[in-house]
Amino acid sequence: MRQLLLDLLPPPAAPSLDNYVPGRNQALITTIRQQQRQTAEPPVNNTGMTTAPMHYLWGSEGCGKTHLLKAIAGGTGGRYLQQTSPLSDFDYQAGGTYCIDDIDSFNSTQLDAIFALYQAMLTNPLGQLWVSGPCAPFQLTEYAPQMRADLRTRLGAMLVWQVHALSEGEMAEALQEAASQRGLQLQPGVIGWLLTHWERSMPALLTLLDALDRYSLERRRAAITLPLLKDLLAESQ
């Protein structure tokens, strides 16, 4: 990122449910919050047996899966696991929350460890398992030829959620709300320009909004105008 923007930015906030814009994912957010309140009381399935909550999230790149998994891990004291995580982090501990991101990126040895973790949680119902991928479970071998068939089947048996990316209208509404919360007055054209010319993800857009907030204070501008935005970016080149 350009140096001027870096100088203007506050420390990035840790991913949380409070700084996630749900859009069409409100039911998922409600479920996550309920799950966080019920960590000590595992649910009962339709056979009358207790079972660890297991969820699979899928969606396009930038839809917010990583944000949600990091928020879940942070909110429960759990483990956020990715391709670079050591194998020992996949060992089951009673009551633990495991958030496995980008299941398609793991190698065969790591997938074996994930399968073992899943099996352990079947017989030890305390804890939670959250997994993300780029597609629905039955399509995983198209993205990850190394995927175990038995693991793919078990992922499909989890509660499966499609994570919907924000539409342009939802992003515009979220940006306007974020600006209002910061006491910023955005002039016409600013949001449209951001959605057309900047990275279309809410973290990136909100980061630039924070930089604009500080830049406008330095310039003693009461409103965020399109020329002011372009001045910031021009000075950052």
XYZ file of N, CA and C in Angstrom:
711
model
N 0.852 -1.199 0.000
C 0.000 0.000 0.000
C 0.882 1.241 0.000
N 0.425 2.299 -0.636
C 1.210 3.516 -0.756
C 1.510 4.114 0.616
N 2.671 4.765 0.756
C 3.155 5.188 2.058
C 2.225 6.188 2.732
N 1.679 7.155 1.977
C 0.814 8.146 2.616
C -0.406 7.478 3.239
N -0.988 6.511 2.522
C -2.131 5.804 3.085
C -1.726 5.064 4.354
N -0.564 4.433 4.338
C -0.092 3.724 5.528
C 0.064 4.678 6.703
N 0.576 5.867 6.428
C 0.774 6.846 7.494
C -0.553 7.314 8.084
N -1.590 7.322 7.282
C -2.882 7.846 7.723
C -3.753 6.800 8.408
N -3.411 5.530 8.261
C -4.305 4.484 8.728
C -4.123 4.179 10.208
N -5.238 3.924 10.922
C -5.140 3.424 12.290
C -4.769 1.945 12.253
N -4.371 1.363 13.381
C -4.108 -0.077 13.398
C -5.352 -0.842 12.950
N -5.202 -1.861 12.114
C -6.376 -2.592 11.634
C -7.103 -3.294 12.771
N -8.419 -3.248 12.740
C -9.222 -3.918 13.760
C -9.245 -5.417 13.491
N -9.214 -6.199 14.555
C -9.299 -7.650 14.401
C -10.676 -8.015 13.858
N -10.764 -9.018 12.982
C -12.070 -9.431 12.466
C -13.003 -9.840 13.607
N -14.209 -9.353 13.570
C -15.213 -9.705 14.571
C -16.579 -9.704 13.908
N -17.568 -10.213 14.620
C -18.927 -10.171 14.089
C -19.452 -8.744 14.065
N -18.942 -7.907 14.957
C -19.419 -6.529 15.025
C -18.945 -5.693 13.846
N -17.776 -6.031 13.258
C -17.313 -5.247 12.110
C -17.476 -6.004 10.794
N -18.385 -6.981 10.797
C -18.739 -7.704 9.570
C -20.069 -7.170 9.061
N -20.142 -6.879 7.778
C -21.392 -6.406 7.170
C -22.132 -7.628 6.634
N -23.260 -8.032 7.232
C -23.870 -9.319 6.900
C -24.556 -9.393 5.549
N -25.171 -8.308 5.103
C -25.903 -8.396 3.838
C -26.941 -9.500 3.896
N -26.849 -10.439 2.941
C -27.802 -11.560 2.896
C -27.392 -12.725 3.795
N -26.403 -12.521 4.634
C -25.897 -13.595 5.496
C -26.360 -13.459 6.943
N -27.473 -12.768 7.157
C -27.912 -12.506 8.527
C -28.238 -13.790 9.283
N -28.832 -14.773 8.606
C -29.165 -16.034 9.284
C -27.902 -16.735 9.773
N -26.846 -16.675 8.975
C -25.572 -17.272 9.379
C -25.005 -16.555 10.594
N -25.038 -15.231 10.596
C -24.512 -14.466 11.730
C -25.298 -14.789 12.995
N -26.618 -14.903 12.870
C -27.450 -15.260 14.022
C -27.051 -16.622 14.569
N -26.810 -17.577 13.668
C -26.401 -18.920 14.086
C -25.051 -18.893 14.784
N -24.104 -18.133 14.247
C -22.778 -18.040 14.872
C -22.896 -17.484 16.289
N -23.691 -16.439 16.449
C -23.851 -15.852 17.787
C -24.496 -16.851 18.743
N -25.505 -17.571 18.271
C -26.146 -18.582 19.110
C -25.153 -19.668 19.492
N -24.330 -20.085 18.529
C -23.339 -21.121 18.769
C -22.325 -20.673 19.815
N -21.938 -19.416 19.771
C -20.972 -18.902 20.747
C -21.553 -18.892 22.158
N -22.875 -18.707 22.267
C -23.507 -18.713 23.588
C -23.708 -20.123 24.122
N -23.675 -21.115 23.242
C -24.014 -22.479 23.633
C -22.814 -23.416 23.618
N -21.607 -22.881 23.719
C -20.420 -23.736 23.616
C -20.370 -24.791 24.709
N -20.951 -24.501 25.858
C -20.914 -25.473 26.954
C -22.046 -26.490 26.872
N -22.981 -26.307 25.953
C -24.121 -27.208 25.832
C -24.254 -27.652 24.387
N -23.593 -28.748 23.989
C -23.675 -29.205 22.606
C -25.100 -29.580 22.239
N -25.510 -29.330 20.992
C -26.874 -29.623 20.576
C -27.134 -31.115 20.493
N -28.409 -31.459 20.438
C -28.840 -32.850 20.307
C -29.359 -33.054 18.895
N -28.874 -34.093 18.203
C -29.330 -34.325 16.830
C -30.605 -35.148 16.818
N -31.098 -35.494 15.624
C -32.395 -36.162 15.525
C -32.372 -37.618 15.973
N -31.208 -38.147 16.354
C -31.130 -39.498 16.911
C -31.131 -39.466 18.431
N -31.179 -38.257 18.998
C -31.146 -38.128 20.444
C -29.753 -38.062 21.022
N -28.715 -38.069 20.167
C -27.332 -38.023 20.627
C -26.805 -36.595 20.560
N -25.943 -36.263 21.514
C -25.294 -34.958 21.439
C -24.229 -34.987 20.355
N -24.040 -33.875 19.705
C -23.067 -33.798 18.617
C -22.414 -32.429 18.602
N -21.148 -32.390 18.261
C -20.458 -31.103 18.151
C -21.020 -30.323 16.968
N -21.258 -29.025 17.112
C -21.715 -28.222 15.973
C -20.656 -28.209 14.869
N -21.067 -28.543 13.659
C -20.153 -28.566 12.518
C -20.784 -27.809 11.359
N -20.052 -26.851 10.814
C -20.583 -25.994 9.760
C -19.567 -25.873 8.630
N -20.085 -25.824 7.411
C -19.238 -25.641 6.228
C -19.699 -24.380 5.516
N -18.774 -23.438 5.289
C -19.077 -22.175 4.614
C -18.434 -22.177 3.237
N -19.202 -21.793 2.231
C -18.604 -21.696 0.900
C -19.098 -20.436 0.201
N -18.272 -19.958 -0.720
C -18.630 -18.764 -1.465
C -17.439 -18.264 -2.257
N -17.681 -17.262 -3.067
C -16.641 -16.718 -3.941
C -15.577 -15.983 -3.135
N -14.420 -15.779 -3.748
C -13.331 -15.056 -3.092
C -13.786 -13.641 -2.736
N -13.480 -13.222 -1.515
C -13.847 -11.886 -1.077
C -15.220 -11.777 -0.451
N -15.920 -12.901 -0.301
C -17.275 -12.833 0.257
C -17.280 -12.722 1.777
N -16.143 -12.981 2.426
C -16.069 -12.794 3.873
C -15.872 -14.061 4.683
N -15.560 -15.176 4.046
C -15.394 -16.432 4.792
C -14.245 -16.340 5.795
N -13.107 -15.818 5.341
C -11.948 -15.714 6.230
C -12.243 -14.794 7.407
N -12.896 -13.679 7.141
C -13.280 -12.750 8.217
C -14.117 -13.482 9.258
N -15.102 -14.246 8.808
C -15.990 -14.936 9.740
C -15.251 -15.990 10.551
N -14.395 -16.774 9.900
C -13.673 -17.809 10.637
C -12.734 -17.196 11.674
N -12.067 -16.110 11.311
C -11.196 -15.443 12.285
C -12.022 -14.844 13.425
N -13.209 -14.334 13.102
C -14.083 -13.780 14.136
C -14.562 -14.872 15.085
N -14.914 -16.035 14.538
C -15.365 -17.153 15.370
C -14.240 -17.622 16.279
N -13.052 -17.806 15.701
C -11.909 -18.252 16.504
C -11.577 -17.234 17.593
N -11.582 -15.955 17.229
C -11.268 -14.923 18.205
C -12.312 -14.807 19.297
N -13.580 -15.032 18.937
C -14.658 -14.892 19.907
C -14.803 -16.064 20.851
N -14.189 -17.195 20.524
C -14.319 -18.395 21.354
C -12.990 -18.872 21.928
N -11.906 -18.152 21.617
C -10.595 -18.636 22.029
C -10.177 -19.876 21.267
N -10.706 -20.021 20.048
C -10.439 -21.208 19.251
C -9.223 -21.062 18.359
N -9.067 -22.031 17.459
C -7.916 -22.062 16.560
C -8.348 -21.725 15.135
N -7.672 -20.760 14.559
C -7.846 -20.464 13.139
C -6.758 -21.219 12.396
N -7.146 -22.131 11.513
C -6.205 -23.033 10.852
C -6.197 -22.791 9.354
N -4.987 -22.701 8.801
C -4.832 -22.522 7.370
C -3.699 -23.417 6.882
N -3.378 -23.281 5.611
C -2.411 -24.182 4.992
C -1.062 -24.184 5.710
N -0.686 -23.060 6.288
C 0.621 -22.950 6.935
C 0.615 -23.386 8.401
N -0.532 -23.795 8.929
C -0.607 -24.198 10.339
C 0.107 -25.532 10.559
N 0.811 -25.685 11.688
C 1.471 -26.966 11.972
C 0.453 -28.073 12.220
N 0.830 -29.301 11.915
C -0.087 -30.428 12.076
C -0.571 -30.574 13.516
N 0.266 -30.224 14.473
C -0.126 -30.374 15.877
C -1.337 -29.520 16.234
N -1.570 -28.454 15.487
C -2.724 -27.595 15.767
C -4.044 -28.269 15.426
N -4.004 -29.357 14.667
C -5.226 -30.067 14.299
C -5.594 -31.142 15.318
N -4.764 -31.331 16.346
C -5.068 -32.326 17.373
C -6.286 -31.886 18.168
N -7.192 -32.830 18.434
C -8.432 -32.488 19.128
C -8.193 -32.262 20.610
N -8.793 -31.194 21.131
C -8.848 -30.936 22.559
C -10.300 -30.680 22.919
N -10.781 -31.337 23.949
C -12.193 -31.252 24.318
C -12.619 -29.804 24.518
N -13.719 -29.456 23.904
C -14.262 -28.113 24.048
C -13.657 -27.084 23.125
N -12.706 -27.481 22.275
C -12.045 -26.531 21.398
C -12.878 -26.163 20.183
N -12.646 -24.959 19.682
C -13.264 -24.506 18.440
C -12.195 -24.491 17.357
N -12.499 -25.121 16.224
C -11.543 -25.239 15.121
C -12.143 -24.583 13.881
N -11.436 -23.623 13.327
C -11.887 -22.893 12.145
C -10.876 -23.127 11.030
N -11.237 -23.959 10.067
C -10.323 -24.401 9.013
C -10.656 -23.653 7.730
N -9.738 -22.820 7.281
C -9.990 -21.936 6.142
C -9.400 -22.512 4.853
N -10.155 -22.391 3.770
C -9.697 -22.816 2.435
C -9.297 -24.287 2.424
N -10.265 -25.160 2.678
C -10.003 -26.595 2.755
C -9.372 -27.129 1.473
N -9.629 -26.465 0.355
C -9.076 -26.919 -0.928
C -7.572 -26.699 -1.039
N -6.994 -25.909 -0.125
C -5.566 -25.584 -0.223
C -4.674 -26.554 0.546
N -5.259 -27.472 1.311
C -4.466 -28.358 2.159
C -3.940 -29.554 1.377
N -2.763 -30.043 1.793
C -2.198 -31.222 1.138
C -2.768 -32.501 1.756
N -2.375 -33.634 1.220
C -2.957 -34.911 1.640
C -2.711 -35.200 3.113
N -1.522 -34.904 3.597
C -1.214 -35.151 5.008
C -2.087 -34.292 5.914
N -2.267 -33.035 5.542
C -3.117 -32.146 6.333
C -4.574 -32.597 6.286
N -5.025 -33.072 5.125
C -6.401 -33.553 5.007
C -6.621 -34.782 5.874
N -5.607 -35.619 6.005
C -5.707 -36.768 6.916
C -5.902 -36.290 8.353
N -5.180 -35.234 8.729
C -5.309 -34.689 10.082
C -6.692 -34.078 10.295
N -7.230 -33.425 9.274
C -8.570 -32.842 9.374
C -9.613 -33.946 9.498
N -9.436 -35.030 8.753
C -10.356 -36.168 8.855
C -10.324 -36.747 10.272
N -9.131 -36.894 10.834
C -9.010 -37.420 12.195
C -9.673 -36.484 13.206
N -9.534 -35.178 13.000
C -10.182 -34.203 13.876
C -11.695 -34.344 13.801
N -12.210 -34.477 12.591
C -13.653 -34.652 12.411
C -14.124 -35.893 13.163
N -13.423 -37.001 12.999
C -13.821 -38.248 13.653
C -13.781 -38.105 15.169
N -12.780 -37.409 15.686
C -12.683 -37.211 17.131
C -13.864 -36.407 17.657
N -14.313 -35.430 16.881
C -15.411 -34.584 17.334
C -16.749 -35.298 17.253
N -16.828 -36.362 16.460
C -18.057 -37.153 16.420
C -18.304 -37.858 17.745
N -17.241 -38.306 18.379
C -17.370 -39.057 19.627
C -17.122 -38.196 20.859
N -16.691 -36.973 20.656
C -16.465 -36.033 21.759
C -17.205 -34.745 21.410
N -18.477 -34.646 21.799
C -19.332 -33.589 21.252
C -19.042 -32.174 21.728
N -18.139 -31.991 22.683
C -17.838 -30.626 23.105
C -16.918 -29.959 22.094
N -17.234 -28.749 21.735
C -16.422 -28.007 20.773
C -17.214 -27.642 19.539
N -16.547 -26.997 18.592
C -17.171 -26.593 17.331
C -16.180 -26.790 16.197
N -16.708 -27.104 15.024
C -15.879 -27.236 13.826
C -16.483 -26.386 12.720
N -15.683 -25.482 12.180
C -16.082 -24.618 11.072
C -15.061 -24.783 9.957
N -15.543 -25.014 8.749
C -14.665 -25.237 7.600
C -15.135 -24.343 6.459
N -14.201 -23.789 5.698
C -14.589 -23.001 4.524
C -13.965 -23.579 3.266
N -14.638 -23.340 2.152
C -14.137 -23.772 0.859
C -14.700 -22.896 -0.244
N -14.226 -23.077 -1.468
C -14.649 -22.216 -2.571
C -15.972 -22.628 -3.200
N -16.462 -23.800 -2.828
C -17.644 -24.349 -3.499
C -18.373 -25.268 -2.532
N -19.533 -25.750 -2.955
C -20.263 -26.728 -2.157
C -19.424 -28.003 -2.027
N -19.597 -28.774 -0.941
C -18.733 -29.938 -0.711
C -18.672 -30.928 -1.870
N -19.800 -31.179 -2.543
C -19.792 -32.198 -3.593
C -18.945 -31.787 -4.798
N -18.591 -30.510 -4.898
C -17.768 -30.026 -6.010
C -16.284 -29.921 -5.663
N -15.904 -30.276 -4.465
C -14.549 -29.987 -3.998
C -13.457 -30.657 -4.822
N -13.715 -31.845 -5.340
C -12.656 -32.515 -6.103
C -12.326 -31.761 -7.387
N -13.234 -30.910 -7.870
C -12.943 -30.095 -9.050
C -11.892 -29.035 -8.721
N -11.893 -28.571 -7.473
C -10.937 -27.551 -7.035
C -9.712 -28.176 -6.372
N -9.887 -29.331 -5.783
C -8.818 -29.972 -5.015
C -8.789 -31.462 -5.335
N -8.046 -31.876 -6.366
C -7.981 -33.298 -6.731
C -7.476 -34.181 -5.594
N -6.734 -33.593 -4.650
C -6.196 -34.366 -3.536
C -7.228 -34.635 -2.443
N -8.439 -34.104 -2.591
C -9.462 -34.228 -1.560
C -9.864 -35.688 -1.349
N -9.890 -36.122 -0.096
C -10.355 -37.461 0.242
C -11.853 -37.550 0.007
N -12.295 -38.636 -0.613
C -13.721 -38.808 -0.879
C -14.507 -38.913 0.423
N -13.951 -39.618 1.418
C -14.676 -39.771 2.683
C -14.751 -38.449 3.448
N -13.721 -37.614 3.338
C -13.774 -36.301 3.982
C -14.775 -35.405 3.271
N -14.790 -35.456 1.950
C -15.761 -34.656 1.195
C -17.185 -35.034 1.595
N -17.443 -36.327 1.769
C -18.772 -36.780 2.184
C -19.122 -36.246 3.567
N -18.166 -36.255 4.463
C -18.421 -35.767 5.821
C -18.629 -34.254 5.842
N -17.912 -33.547 5.004
C -18.152 -32.106 4.902
C -19.569 -31.832 4.414
N -20.045 -32.670 3.492
C -21.404 -32.512 2.991
C -22.458 -32.818 4.028
N -22.085 -33.595 5.066
C -23.029 -33.917 6.132
C -23.109 -32.811 7.181
N -22.201 -31.851 7.109
C -22.229 -30.717 8.032
C -23.345 -29.756 7.623
N -23.628 -28.793 8.468
C -24.584 -27.751 8.100
C -23.888 -26.830 7.102
N -24.380 -26.783 5.877
C -23.700 -26.080 4.783
C -24.339 -24.711 4.564
N -23.494 -23.686 4.512
C -23.947 -22.312 4.298
C -23.251 -21.724 3.076
N -24.017 -21.111 2.201
C -23.404 -20.297 1.158
C -23.243 -18.880 1.695
N -22.024 -18.365 1.645
C -21.752 -16.997 2.092
C -21.862 -16.086 0.873
N -22.816 -15.183 0.913
C -23.090 -14.317 -0.236
C -22.248 -13.047 -0.164
N -21.585 -12.743 -1.261
C -20.859 -11.476 -1.345
C -21.857 -10.321 -1.372
N -21.433 -9.175 -0.889
C -22.301 -8.003 -0.914
C -22.509 -7.526 -2.343
N -23.733 -7.141 -2.652
C -24.004 -6.528 -3.946
C -23.469 -5.101 -3.939
N -23.420 -4.480 -5.110
C -22.943 -3.096 -5.188
C -23.818 -2.178 -4.345
N -25.126 -2.411 -4.382
C -26.030 -1.588 -3.587
C -25.806 -1.761 -2.097
N -25.558 -3.009 -1.670
C -25.296 -3.267 -0.255
C -23.977 -2.638 0.187
N -22.966 -2.693 -0.695
C -21.692 -2.042 -0.377
C -21.872 -0.536 -0.238
N -22.627 0.058 -1.155
C -22.858 1.501 -1.103
C -23.576 1.883 0.189
N -24.576 1.088 0.556
C -25.321 1.359 1.788
C -24.417 1.217 3.013
N -23.571 0.176 3.009
C -22.664 -0.047 4.134
C -21.637 1.076 4.247
N -21.128 1.549 3.107
C -20.169 2.656 3.126
C -20.807 3.936 3.657
N -22.039 4.193 3.238
C -22.725 5.389 3.709
C -22.954 5.320 5.215
N -23.332 4.135 5.698
C -23.546 3.961 7.138
C -22.232 4.118 7.904
N -21.148 3.535 7.363
C -19.841 3.653 8.017
C -19.388 5.108 8.061
N -19.641 5.844 6.987
C -19.276 7.262 6.955
C -20.070 8.045 8.000
N -21.354 7.750 8.114
C -22.195 8.437 9.099
C -21.711 8.161 10.517
N -21.310 6.908 10.781
C -20.810 6.553 12.109
C -19.528 7.303 12.441
N -18.746 7.640 11.414
C -17.500 8.378 11.613
C -17.716 9.889 11.581
N -18.952 10.312 11.346
C -19.236 11.733 11.250
C -18.769 12.352 9.953
N -18.635 11.528 8.908
C -18.158 12.012 7.615
C -19.330 12.348 6.702
N -19.177 13.417 5.968
C -20.166 13.801 4.959
C -19.589 13.486 3.584
N -20.152 12.489 2.926
C -19.675 12.094 1.603
C -20.474 12.821 0.536
N -19.788 13.557 -0.308
C -20.455 14.262 -1.397
C -20.848 13.278 -2.511
N -21.850 13.656 -3.324
C -22.271 12.780 -4.424
C -21.099 12.391 -5.318
N -21.087 11.150 -5.702
C -20.057 10.654 -6.608
C -18.921 9.921 -5.930
N -18.718 10.162 -4.620
C -17.581 9.542 -3.930
C -17.762 8.031 -3.833
N -18.929 7.597 -3.369
C -19.149 6.156 -3.205
C -19.117 5.450 -4.552
N -19.754 6.041 -5.547
C -19.739 5.433 -6.876
C -18.330 5.292 -7.424
N -17.497 6.303 -7.190
C -16.110 6.237 -7.666
C -15.359 5.130 -6.944
N -15.545 5.036 -5.626
C -14.863 3.993 -4.850
C -15.227 2.600 -5.351
N -16.510 2.387 -5.612
C -16.959 1.063 -6.043
C -16.489 0.739 -7.454
N -16.172 1.750 -8.221
C -15.727 1.533 -9.603
C -14.217 1.397 -9.712
N -13.475 2.144 -8.875
C -12.027 2.241 -9.060
C -11.195 1.607 -7.952
N -11.788 1.247 -6.825
C -11.020 0.687 -5.719
C -11.341 -0.794 -5.568
N -10.544 -1.476 -4.777
C -10.792 -2.904 -4.532
C -12.173 -3.097 -3.919
N -12.965 -4.009 -4.517
C -14.353 -4.148 -4.080
C -14.478 -5.210 -2.994
N -13.903 -4.885 -1.850
C -14.113 -5.684 -0.645
C -14.326 -4.697 0.488
N -15.193 -5.045 1.428
C -15.500 -4.102 2.492
C -14.278 -3.752 3.341
N -13.401 -4.699 3.698
C -12.215 -4.292 4.462
C -11.371 -3.249 3.736
N -11.163 -3.435 2.424
C -10.353 -2.480 1.665
C -11.053 -1.124 1.573
N -12.356 -1.136 1.350
C -13.105 0.113 1.232
C -13.147 0.868 2.561
N -13.349 0.139 3.657
C -13.391 0.791 4.964
C -12.015 1.310 5.369
N -10.973 0.608 4.955
C -9.613 1.083 5.213
C -9.372 2.424 4.523
N -9.792 2.524 3.267
C -9.630 3.785 2.545
C -10.497 4.876 3.165
N -11.676 4.509 3.652
C -12.546 5.489 4.297
C -11.878 6.057 5.552
N -11.204 5.198 6.315
C -10.479 5.676 7.495
C -9.354 6.637 7.101
N -8.660 6.306 6.008
C -7.602 7.201 5.533
C -8.185 8.545 5.103
N -9.328 8.515 4.432
C -9.990 9.751 4.020
C -10.408 10.585 5.224
N -10.855 9.915 6.271
C -11.251 10.606 7.495
C -10.077 11.418 8.035
N -8.925 10.795 8.160
C -7.750 11.487 8.690
C -7.239 12.559 7.725
N -7.283 12.249 6.445
C -6.802 13.203 5.441
C -7.667 14.463 5.431
N -8.984 14.284 5.564
C -9.879 15.448 5.570
C -9.649 16.315 6.804
N -9.318 15.673 7.939
C -9.010 16.443 9.146
C -7.726 17.240 8.961
N -6.722 16.614 8.361
C -5.459 17.316 8.119
C -5.657 18.497 7.175
N -6.536 18.312 6.191
C -6.795 19.377 5.214
C -7.882 20.346 5.682
N -8.470 20.051 6.840
C -9.544 20.877 7.405
C -10.712 21.005 6.440
N -11.092 19.887 5.884
C -12.234 19.849 4.976
C -13.445 19.291 5.715
N -14.571 19.939 5.579
C -15.781 19.506 6.276
C -16.443 18.318 5.599
N -16.198 18.164 4.312
C -16.859 17.096 3.563
C -15.837 16.345 2.724
N -16.165 15.088 2.453
C -15.330 14.265 1.577
C -15.842 14.441 0.152
N -15.055 15.094 -0.668
C -15.439 15.314 -2.060
C -14.612 14.418 -2.970
N -15.070 14.286 -4.199
C -14.322 13.483 -5.162
C -12.937 14.080 -5.426
N -12.796 15.407 -5.577
C -11.445 15.969 -5.735
C -10.538 15.677 -4.540
N -11.094 15.709 -3.318
C -10.283 15.417 -2.134
C -9.801 13.969 -2.166
N -10.682 13.055 -2.526
C -10.305 11.646 -2.648
C -9.193 11.472 -3.674
N -9.338 12.111 -4.812
C -8.321 11.987 -5.864
C -6.998 12.635 -5.444
N -7.077 13.718 -4.653
C -5.850 14.342 -4.140
C -5.093 13.368 -3.240
N -5.826 12.679 -2.366
C -5.196 11.709 -1.472
C -4.482 10.625 -2.266
N -5.162 10.089 -3.252
C -4.569 9.007 -4.039
C -3.405 9.511 -4.881
N -3.519 10.743 -5.402
C -2.429 11.301 -6.208
C -1.180 11.522 -5.356
N -1.362 12.011 -4.130
C -0.224 12.247 -3.242
C 0.391 10.943 -2.752
N -0.368 9.860 -2.849
C 0.112 8.569 -2.360
C 0.879 7.795 -3.414
N 0.913 8.299 -4.636
C 1.596 7.577 -5.715
C 3.111 7.701 -5.594
